[in-house]
CSV table of C-alpha atoms and ligand atoms in Angstrom, one decimal:
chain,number,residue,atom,x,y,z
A,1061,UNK,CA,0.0,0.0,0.0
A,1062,UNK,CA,1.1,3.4,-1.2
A,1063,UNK,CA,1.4,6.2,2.0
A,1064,UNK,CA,-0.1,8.8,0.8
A,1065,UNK,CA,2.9,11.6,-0.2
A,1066,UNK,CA,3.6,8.5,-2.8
A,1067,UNK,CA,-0.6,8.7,-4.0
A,1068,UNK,CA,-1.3,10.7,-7.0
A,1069,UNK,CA,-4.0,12.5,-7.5
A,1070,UNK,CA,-5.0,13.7,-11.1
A,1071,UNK,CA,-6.8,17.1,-11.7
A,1072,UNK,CA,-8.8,17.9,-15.0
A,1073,UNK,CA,-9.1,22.2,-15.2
A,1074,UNK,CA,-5.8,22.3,-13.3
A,1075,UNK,CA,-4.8,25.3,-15.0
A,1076,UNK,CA,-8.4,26.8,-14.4
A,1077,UNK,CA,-9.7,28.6,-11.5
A,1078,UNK,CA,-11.4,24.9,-10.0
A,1079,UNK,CA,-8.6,22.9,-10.6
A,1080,UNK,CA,-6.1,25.6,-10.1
A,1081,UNK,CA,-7.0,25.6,-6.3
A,1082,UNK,CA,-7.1,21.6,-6.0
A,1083,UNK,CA,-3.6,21.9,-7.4
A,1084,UNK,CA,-2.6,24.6,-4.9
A,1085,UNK,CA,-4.6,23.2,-1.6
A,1086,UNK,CA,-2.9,19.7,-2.4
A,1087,UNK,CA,0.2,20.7,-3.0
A,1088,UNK,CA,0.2,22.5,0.6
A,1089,UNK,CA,-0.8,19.6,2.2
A,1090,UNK,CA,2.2,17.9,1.1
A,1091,UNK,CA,0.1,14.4,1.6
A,1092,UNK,CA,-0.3,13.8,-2.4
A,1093,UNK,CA,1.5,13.8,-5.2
A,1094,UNK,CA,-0.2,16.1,-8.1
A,1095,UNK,CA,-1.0,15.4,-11.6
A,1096,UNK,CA,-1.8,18.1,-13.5
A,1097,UNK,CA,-4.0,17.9,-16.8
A,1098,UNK,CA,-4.6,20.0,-19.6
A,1099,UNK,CA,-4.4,20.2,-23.5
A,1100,UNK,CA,-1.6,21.9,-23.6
A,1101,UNK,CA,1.2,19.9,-20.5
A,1102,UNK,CA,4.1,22.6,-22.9
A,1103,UNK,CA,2.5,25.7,-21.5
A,1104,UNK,CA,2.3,24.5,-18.0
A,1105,UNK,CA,5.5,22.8,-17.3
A,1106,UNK,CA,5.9,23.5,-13.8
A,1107,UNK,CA,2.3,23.7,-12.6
A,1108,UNK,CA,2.8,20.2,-10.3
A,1109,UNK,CA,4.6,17.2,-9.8
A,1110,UNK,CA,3.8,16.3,-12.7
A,1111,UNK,CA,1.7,17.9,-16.0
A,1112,UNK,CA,0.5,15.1,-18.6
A,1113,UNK,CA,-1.9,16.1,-21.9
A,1114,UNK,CA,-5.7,15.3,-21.4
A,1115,UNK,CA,-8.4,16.0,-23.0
A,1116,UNK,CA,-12.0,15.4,-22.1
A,1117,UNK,CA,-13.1,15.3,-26.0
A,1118,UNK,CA,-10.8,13.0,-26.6
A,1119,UNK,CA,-11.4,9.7,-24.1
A,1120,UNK,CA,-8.2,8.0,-25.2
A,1121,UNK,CA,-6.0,10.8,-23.6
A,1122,UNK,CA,-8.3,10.0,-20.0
A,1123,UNK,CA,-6.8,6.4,-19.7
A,1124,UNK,CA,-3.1,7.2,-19.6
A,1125,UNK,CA,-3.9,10.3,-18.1
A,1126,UNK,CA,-5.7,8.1,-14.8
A,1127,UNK,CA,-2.8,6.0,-14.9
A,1128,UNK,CA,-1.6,5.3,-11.6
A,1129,UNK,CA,-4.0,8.0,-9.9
A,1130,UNK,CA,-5.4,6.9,-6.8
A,1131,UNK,CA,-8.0,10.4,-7.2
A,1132,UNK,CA,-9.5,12.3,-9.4
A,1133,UNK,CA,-11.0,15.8,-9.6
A,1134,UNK,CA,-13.5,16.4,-12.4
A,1135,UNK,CA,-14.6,19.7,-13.5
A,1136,UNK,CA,-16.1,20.6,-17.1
A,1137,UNK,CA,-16.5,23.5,-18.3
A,1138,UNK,CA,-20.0,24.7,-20.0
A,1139,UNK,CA,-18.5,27.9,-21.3
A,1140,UNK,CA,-16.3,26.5,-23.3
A,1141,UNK,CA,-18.0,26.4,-26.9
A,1142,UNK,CA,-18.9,22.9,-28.0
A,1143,UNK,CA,-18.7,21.3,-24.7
A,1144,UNK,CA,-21.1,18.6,-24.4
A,1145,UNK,CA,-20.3,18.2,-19.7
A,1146,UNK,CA,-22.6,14.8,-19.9
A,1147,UNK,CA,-20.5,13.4,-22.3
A,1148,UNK,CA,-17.6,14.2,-21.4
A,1149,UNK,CA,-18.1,13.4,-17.4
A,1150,UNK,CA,-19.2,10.1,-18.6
A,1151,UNK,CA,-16.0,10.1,-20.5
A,1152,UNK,CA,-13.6,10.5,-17.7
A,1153,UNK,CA,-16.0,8.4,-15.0
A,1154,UNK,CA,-15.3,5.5,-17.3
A,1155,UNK,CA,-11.7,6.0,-18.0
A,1156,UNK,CA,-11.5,6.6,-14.4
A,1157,UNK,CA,-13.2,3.5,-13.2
A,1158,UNK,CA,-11.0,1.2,-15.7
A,1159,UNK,CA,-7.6,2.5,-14.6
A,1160,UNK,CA,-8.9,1.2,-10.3
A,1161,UNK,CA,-9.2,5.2,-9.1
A,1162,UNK,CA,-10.3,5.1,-5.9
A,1163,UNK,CA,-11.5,8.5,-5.4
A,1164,UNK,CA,-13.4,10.2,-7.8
A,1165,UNK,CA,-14.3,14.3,-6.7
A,1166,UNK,CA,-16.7,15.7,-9.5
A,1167,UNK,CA,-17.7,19.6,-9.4
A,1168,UNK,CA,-21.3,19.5,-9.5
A,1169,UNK,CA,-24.1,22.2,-9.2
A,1170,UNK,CA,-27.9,21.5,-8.6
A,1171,UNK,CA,-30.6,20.6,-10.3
A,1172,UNK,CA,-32.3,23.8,-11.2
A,1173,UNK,CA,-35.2,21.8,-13.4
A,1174,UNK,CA,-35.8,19.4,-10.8
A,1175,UNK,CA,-35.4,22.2,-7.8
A,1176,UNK,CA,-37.8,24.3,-10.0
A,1177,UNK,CA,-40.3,22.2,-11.3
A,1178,UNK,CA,-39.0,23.4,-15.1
A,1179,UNK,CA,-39.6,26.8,-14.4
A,1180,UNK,CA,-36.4,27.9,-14.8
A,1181,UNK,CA,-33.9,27.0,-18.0
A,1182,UNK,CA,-30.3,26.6,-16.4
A,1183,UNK,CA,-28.3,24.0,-18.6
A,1184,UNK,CA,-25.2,24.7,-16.5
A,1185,UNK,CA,-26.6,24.1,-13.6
A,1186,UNK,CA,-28.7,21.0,-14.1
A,1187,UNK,CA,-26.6,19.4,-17.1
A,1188,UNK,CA,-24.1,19.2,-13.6
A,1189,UNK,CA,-26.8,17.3,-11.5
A,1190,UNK,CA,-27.7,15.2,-14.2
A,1191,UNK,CA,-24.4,13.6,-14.2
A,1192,UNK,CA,-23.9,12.9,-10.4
A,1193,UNK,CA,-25.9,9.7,-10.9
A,1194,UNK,CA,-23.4,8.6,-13.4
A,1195,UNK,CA,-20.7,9.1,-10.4
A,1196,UNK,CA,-22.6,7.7,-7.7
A,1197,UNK,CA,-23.6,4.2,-10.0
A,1198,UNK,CA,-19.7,3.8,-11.4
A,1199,UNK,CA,-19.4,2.3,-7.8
A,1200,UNK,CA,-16.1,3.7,-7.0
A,1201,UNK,CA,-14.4,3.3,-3.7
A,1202,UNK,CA,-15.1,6.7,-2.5
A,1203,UNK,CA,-17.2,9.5,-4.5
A,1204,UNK,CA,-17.7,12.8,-3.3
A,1205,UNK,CA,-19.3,15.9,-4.7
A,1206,UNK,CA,-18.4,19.2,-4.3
A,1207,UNK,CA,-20.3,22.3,-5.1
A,1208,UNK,CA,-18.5,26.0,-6.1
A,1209,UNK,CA,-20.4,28.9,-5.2
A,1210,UNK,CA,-21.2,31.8,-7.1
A,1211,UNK,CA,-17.0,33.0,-7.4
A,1212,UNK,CA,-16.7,35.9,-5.7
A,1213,UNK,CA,-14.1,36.4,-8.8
A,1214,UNK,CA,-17.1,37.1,-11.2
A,1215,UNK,CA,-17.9,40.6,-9.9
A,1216,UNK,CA,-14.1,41.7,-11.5
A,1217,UNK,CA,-14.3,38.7,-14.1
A,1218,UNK,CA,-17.4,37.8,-15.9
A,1219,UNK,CA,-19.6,40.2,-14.6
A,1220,UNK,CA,-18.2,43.3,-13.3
A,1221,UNK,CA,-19.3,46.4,-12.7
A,1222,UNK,CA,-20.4,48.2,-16.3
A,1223,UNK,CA,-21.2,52.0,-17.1
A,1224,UNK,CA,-24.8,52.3,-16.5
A,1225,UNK,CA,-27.7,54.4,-18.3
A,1226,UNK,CA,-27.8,56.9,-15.8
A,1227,UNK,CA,-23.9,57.6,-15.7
A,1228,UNK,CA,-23.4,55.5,-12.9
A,1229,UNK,CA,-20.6,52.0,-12.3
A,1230,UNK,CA,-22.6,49.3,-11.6
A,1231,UNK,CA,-25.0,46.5,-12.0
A,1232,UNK,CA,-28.2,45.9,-13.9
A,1233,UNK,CA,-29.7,42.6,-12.5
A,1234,UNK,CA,-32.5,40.4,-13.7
A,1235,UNK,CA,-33.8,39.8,-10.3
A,1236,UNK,CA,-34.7,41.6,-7.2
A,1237,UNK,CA,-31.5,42.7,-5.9
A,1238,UNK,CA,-32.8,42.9,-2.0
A,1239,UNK,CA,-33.5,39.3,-1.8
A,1240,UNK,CA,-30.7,37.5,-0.2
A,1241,UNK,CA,-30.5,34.4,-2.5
A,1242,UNK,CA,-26.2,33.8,-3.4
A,1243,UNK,CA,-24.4,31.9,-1.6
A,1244,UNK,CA,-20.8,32.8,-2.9
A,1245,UNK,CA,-17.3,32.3,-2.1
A,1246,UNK,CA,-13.5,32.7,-3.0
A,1247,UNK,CA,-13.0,30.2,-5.6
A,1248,UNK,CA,-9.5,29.3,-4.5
A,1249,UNK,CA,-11.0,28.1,-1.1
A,1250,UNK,CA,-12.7,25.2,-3.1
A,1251,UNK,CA,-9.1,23.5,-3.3
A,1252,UNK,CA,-9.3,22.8,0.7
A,1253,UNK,CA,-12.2,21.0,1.1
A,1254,UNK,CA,-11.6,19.1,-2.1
A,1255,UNK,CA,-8.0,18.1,0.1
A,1256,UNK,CA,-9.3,17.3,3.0
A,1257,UNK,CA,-11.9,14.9,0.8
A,1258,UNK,CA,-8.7,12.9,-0.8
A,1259,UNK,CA,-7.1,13.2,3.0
A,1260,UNK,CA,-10.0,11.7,4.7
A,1261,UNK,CA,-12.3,10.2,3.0
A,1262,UNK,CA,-14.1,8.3,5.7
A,1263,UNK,CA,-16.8,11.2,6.0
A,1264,UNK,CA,-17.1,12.8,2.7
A,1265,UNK,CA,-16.2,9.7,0.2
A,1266,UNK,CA,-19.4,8.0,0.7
A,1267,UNK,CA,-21.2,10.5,-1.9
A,1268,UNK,CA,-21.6,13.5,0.6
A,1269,UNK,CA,-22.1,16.7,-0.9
A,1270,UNK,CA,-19.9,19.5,0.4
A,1271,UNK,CA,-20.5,23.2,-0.5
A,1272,UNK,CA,-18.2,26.1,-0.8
A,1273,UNK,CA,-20.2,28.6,1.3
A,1274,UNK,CA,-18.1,32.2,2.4
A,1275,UNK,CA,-21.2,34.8,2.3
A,1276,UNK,CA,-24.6,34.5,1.9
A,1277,UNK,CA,-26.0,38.0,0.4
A,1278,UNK,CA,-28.5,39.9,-2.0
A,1279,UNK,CA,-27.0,41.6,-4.7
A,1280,UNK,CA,-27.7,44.8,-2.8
A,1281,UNK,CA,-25.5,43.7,0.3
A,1282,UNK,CA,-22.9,42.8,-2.2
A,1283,UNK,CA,-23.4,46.7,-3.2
A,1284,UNK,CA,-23.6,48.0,0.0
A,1285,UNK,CA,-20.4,45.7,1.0
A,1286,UNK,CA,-18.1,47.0,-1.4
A,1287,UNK,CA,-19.6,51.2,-1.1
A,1288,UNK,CA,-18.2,51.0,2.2
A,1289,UNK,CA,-15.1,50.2,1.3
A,1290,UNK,CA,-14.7,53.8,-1.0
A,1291,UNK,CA,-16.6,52.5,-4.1
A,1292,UNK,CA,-19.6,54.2,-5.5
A,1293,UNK,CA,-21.5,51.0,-7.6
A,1294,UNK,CA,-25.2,51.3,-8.2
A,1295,UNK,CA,-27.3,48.2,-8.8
A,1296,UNK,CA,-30.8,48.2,-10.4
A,1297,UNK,CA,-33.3,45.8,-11.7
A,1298,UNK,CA,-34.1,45.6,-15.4
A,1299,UNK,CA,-36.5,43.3,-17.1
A,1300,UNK,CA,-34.7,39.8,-18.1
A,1301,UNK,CA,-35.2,40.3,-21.7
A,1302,UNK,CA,-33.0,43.5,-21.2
A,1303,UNK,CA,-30.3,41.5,-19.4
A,1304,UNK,CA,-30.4,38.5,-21.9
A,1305,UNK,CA,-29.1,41.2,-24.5
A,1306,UNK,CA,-26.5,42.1,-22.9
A,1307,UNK,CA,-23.7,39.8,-23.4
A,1308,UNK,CA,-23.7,35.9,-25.4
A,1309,UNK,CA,-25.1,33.3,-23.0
A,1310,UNK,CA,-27.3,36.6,-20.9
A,1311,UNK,CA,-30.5,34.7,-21.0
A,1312,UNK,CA,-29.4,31.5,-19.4
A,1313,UNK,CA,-27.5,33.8,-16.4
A,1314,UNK,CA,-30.5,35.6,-16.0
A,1315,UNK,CA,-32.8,32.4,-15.4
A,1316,UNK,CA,-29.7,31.5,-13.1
A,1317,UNK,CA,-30.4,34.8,-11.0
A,1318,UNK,CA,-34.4,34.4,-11.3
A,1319,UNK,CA,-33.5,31.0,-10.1
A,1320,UNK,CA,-31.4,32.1,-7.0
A,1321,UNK,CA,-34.0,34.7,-6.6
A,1322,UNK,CA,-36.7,31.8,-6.1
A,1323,UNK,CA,-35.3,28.8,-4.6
A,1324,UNK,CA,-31.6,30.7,-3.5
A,1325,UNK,CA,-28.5,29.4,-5.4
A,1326,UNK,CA,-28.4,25.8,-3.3
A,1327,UNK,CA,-32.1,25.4,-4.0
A,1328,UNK,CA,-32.4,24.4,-0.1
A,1329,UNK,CA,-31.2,24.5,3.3
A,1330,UNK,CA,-27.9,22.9,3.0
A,1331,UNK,CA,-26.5,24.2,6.8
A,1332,UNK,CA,-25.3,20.8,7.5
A,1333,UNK,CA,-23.4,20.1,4.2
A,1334,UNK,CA,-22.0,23.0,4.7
A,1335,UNK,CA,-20.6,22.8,8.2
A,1336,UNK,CA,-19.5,19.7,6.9
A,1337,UNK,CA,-17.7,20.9,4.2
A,1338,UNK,CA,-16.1,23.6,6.2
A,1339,UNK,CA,-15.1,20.6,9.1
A,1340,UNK,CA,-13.2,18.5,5.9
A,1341,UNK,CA,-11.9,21.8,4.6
A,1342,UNK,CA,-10.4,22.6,7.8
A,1343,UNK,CA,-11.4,26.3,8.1
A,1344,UNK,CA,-14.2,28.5,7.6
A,1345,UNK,CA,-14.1,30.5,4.3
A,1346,UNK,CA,-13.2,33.7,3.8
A,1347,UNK,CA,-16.6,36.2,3.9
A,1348,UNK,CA,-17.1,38.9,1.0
A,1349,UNK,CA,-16.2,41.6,2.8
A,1350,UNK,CA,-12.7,40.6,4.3
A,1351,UNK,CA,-12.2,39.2,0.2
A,1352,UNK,CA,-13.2,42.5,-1.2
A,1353,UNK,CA,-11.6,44.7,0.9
A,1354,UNK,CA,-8.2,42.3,-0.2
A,1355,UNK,CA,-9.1,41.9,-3.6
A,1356,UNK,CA,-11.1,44.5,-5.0
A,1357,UNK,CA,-9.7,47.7,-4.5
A,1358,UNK,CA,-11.1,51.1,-4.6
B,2361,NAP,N1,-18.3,31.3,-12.2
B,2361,NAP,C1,-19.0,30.7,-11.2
B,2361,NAP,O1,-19.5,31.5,-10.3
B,2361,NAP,C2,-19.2,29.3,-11.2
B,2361,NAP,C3,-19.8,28.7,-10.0
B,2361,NAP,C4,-20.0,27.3,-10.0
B,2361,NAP,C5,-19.6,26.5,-11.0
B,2361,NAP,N2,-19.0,27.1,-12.1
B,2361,NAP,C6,-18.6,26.2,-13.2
B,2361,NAP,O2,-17.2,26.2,-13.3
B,2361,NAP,C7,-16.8,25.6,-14.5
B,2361,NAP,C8,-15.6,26.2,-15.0
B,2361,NAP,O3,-14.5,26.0,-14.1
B,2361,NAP,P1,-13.4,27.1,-13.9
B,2361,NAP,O4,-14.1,28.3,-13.4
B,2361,NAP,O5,-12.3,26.5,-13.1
B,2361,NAP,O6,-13.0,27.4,-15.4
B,2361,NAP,P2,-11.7,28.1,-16.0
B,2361,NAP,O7,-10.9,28.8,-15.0
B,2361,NAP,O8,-12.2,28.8,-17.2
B,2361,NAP,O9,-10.8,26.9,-16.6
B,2361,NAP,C9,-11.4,25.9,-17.4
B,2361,NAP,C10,-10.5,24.7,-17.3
B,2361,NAP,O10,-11.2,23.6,-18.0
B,2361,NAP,C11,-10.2,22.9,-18.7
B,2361,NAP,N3,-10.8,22.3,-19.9
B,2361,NAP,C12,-11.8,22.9,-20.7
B,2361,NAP,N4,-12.1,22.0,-21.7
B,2361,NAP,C13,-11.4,20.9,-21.5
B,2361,NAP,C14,-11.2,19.7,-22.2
B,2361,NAP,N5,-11.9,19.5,-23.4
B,2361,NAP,N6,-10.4,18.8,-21.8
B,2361,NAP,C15,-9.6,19.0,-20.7
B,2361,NAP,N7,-9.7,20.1,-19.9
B,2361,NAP,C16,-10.6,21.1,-20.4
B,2361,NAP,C17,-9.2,23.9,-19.1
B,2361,NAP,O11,-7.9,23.2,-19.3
B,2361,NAP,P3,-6.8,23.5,-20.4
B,2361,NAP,O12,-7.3,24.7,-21.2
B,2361,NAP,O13,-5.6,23.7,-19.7
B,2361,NAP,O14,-6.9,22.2,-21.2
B,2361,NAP,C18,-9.1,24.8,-17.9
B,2361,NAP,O15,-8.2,24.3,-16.9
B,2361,NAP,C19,-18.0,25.9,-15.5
B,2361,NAP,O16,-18.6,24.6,-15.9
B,2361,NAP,C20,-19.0,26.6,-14.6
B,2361,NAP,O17,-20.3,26.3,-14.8
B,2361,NAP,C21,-18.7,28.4,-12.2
């Protein structure tokens, strides 16, 4: 039997924000060796023990790619264009279960359809969910699921602050921005409790679900948050078809935020989980407030 500093554990979007902070939190822990993989192992030479070519549309590069791994962490990623997550996911479960991975981590989000009785269209949420089954049923060893919050990153990334109408910086939202609905967090911080999953997995591996939780706010707290810190950001409602104009792939994030807006962005209660998550993660996340005033200067 391998100890674990000799156990690999191989990480699909390692050179993304997801895999990025599996790669980081596991290399911290020292208890793992990591295996880095992406499409292109010549750009990212020194990213982890070691860096080997994978790609999810091709299954042929998963099987030398799980070689060896005792774990894997799966993530797709919808925004790519052409991504087909189910197939893919299915892809690397199988190639996965055929080269004896013990653990298998997939990034999943919930199931907005199911959650919502249809009411809301959110492919990139539930095209996630729809694939857990597929996890659970490969009948690995240990299985555990993970879910990222609403990054904290998006309000400087994908959806920062724009020049409004009215000649103010801000947001126009497709929802009620005083309903506290997002449960968000530092992105980064998912790389800990997907650790302390590999590094324990008595609790979690048994197909627990453990969320990323730092802050729980309405978009107006967000606002409020961040004006106290010296910015001046407005945020205002506007009607979804407005919103869906705005930028490609607008309509399906503003069913995402009518979505949070009805059922909140976990869909339930999920205090437990996410003590849990915090307990195998071995520290509580970073709120928005103490990550903006670091990260988002004014
Ligand atoms: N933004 C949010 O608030 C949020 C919240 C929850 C969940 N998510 C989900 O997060 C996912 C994106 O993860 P991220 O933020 O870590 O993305 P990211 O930073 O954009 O990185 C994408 C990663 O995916 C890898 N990748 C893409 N296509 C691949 C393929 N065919 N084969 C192998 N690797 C591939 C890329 O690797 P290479 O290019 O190196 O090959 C890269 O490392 C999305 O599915 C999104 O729905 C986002």
């Amino acid at each position: 039997m391998l100890s674990n500093n000799e156990q690999l554990i191989a990480v699909i979007g390692a050179t993304g924000q997801q895999g990025g902070a599996v790669v980081r939190a596991l290399q911290a822990g020292s208890q793992f060796k990591v295996c880095a993989l992406t499409r292109n192992p010549d750009k990212h030479r020194q990213l982890a023990d070691e860096v080997v070519k994978a790609d999810l549309n091709r299954p042929g590069t998963l099987k030398a790619a799980f070689e060896r791994a005792h774990g894997v962490f799966l993530v797709t990623n919808n925004w790519e264009e052409g991504t087909d997550e189910l197939k893919q996911a299915a892809a690397a479960v199988r190639a996965a279960k055929d080269a004896g991975v013990k653990h298998f981590v997939w990034s999943t989000l919930p199931d907005v359809e199911a959650i919502s009785g249809g009411k809301f269209h959110v492919p990139h949420f539930t095209g996630k969910a729809k694939i857990d089954r597929i996890v659970k049923e490969a009948g690995f060893p240990h299985h555990t699921f993970v879910i990222a919050p609403f990054y904290y990153q998006n309000l400087m990334g994908a959806l920062a602050p724009q020049k409004q109408a009215d000649g103010s910086f801000g947001w126009a939202v497709p929802f009620d921005p005083d309903v506290r609905c997002i449960h968000m967090g530092d992105v980064r911080e998912l790389g800990h409790i997907v650790a302390g999953a590999f590094a324990h997995p008595g609790e979690p591996g048994n197909g627990e679900y453990l969320p990323l939780v730092g802050d729980f706010m309405s978009f107006h707290e967000i606002v409020d948050t961040l004006n106290r810190q010296g910015h001046k950001f407005s945020v205002k409602q506007v009607p979804k078809e407005a919103f869906a104009a705005l930028f490609p792939g607008a309509a399906e994030v503003a069913d995402m935020f009518r979505y949070f807006q009805a059922h909140t962005y976990l869909g339930s209660d999920l205090s437990d989980r996410i003590a849990l998550a915090n307990k195998i993660g071995g520290r509580q996340p970073t709120n928005f407030s103490t990550w903006a005033r670091m990260n988002f200067p004014a």
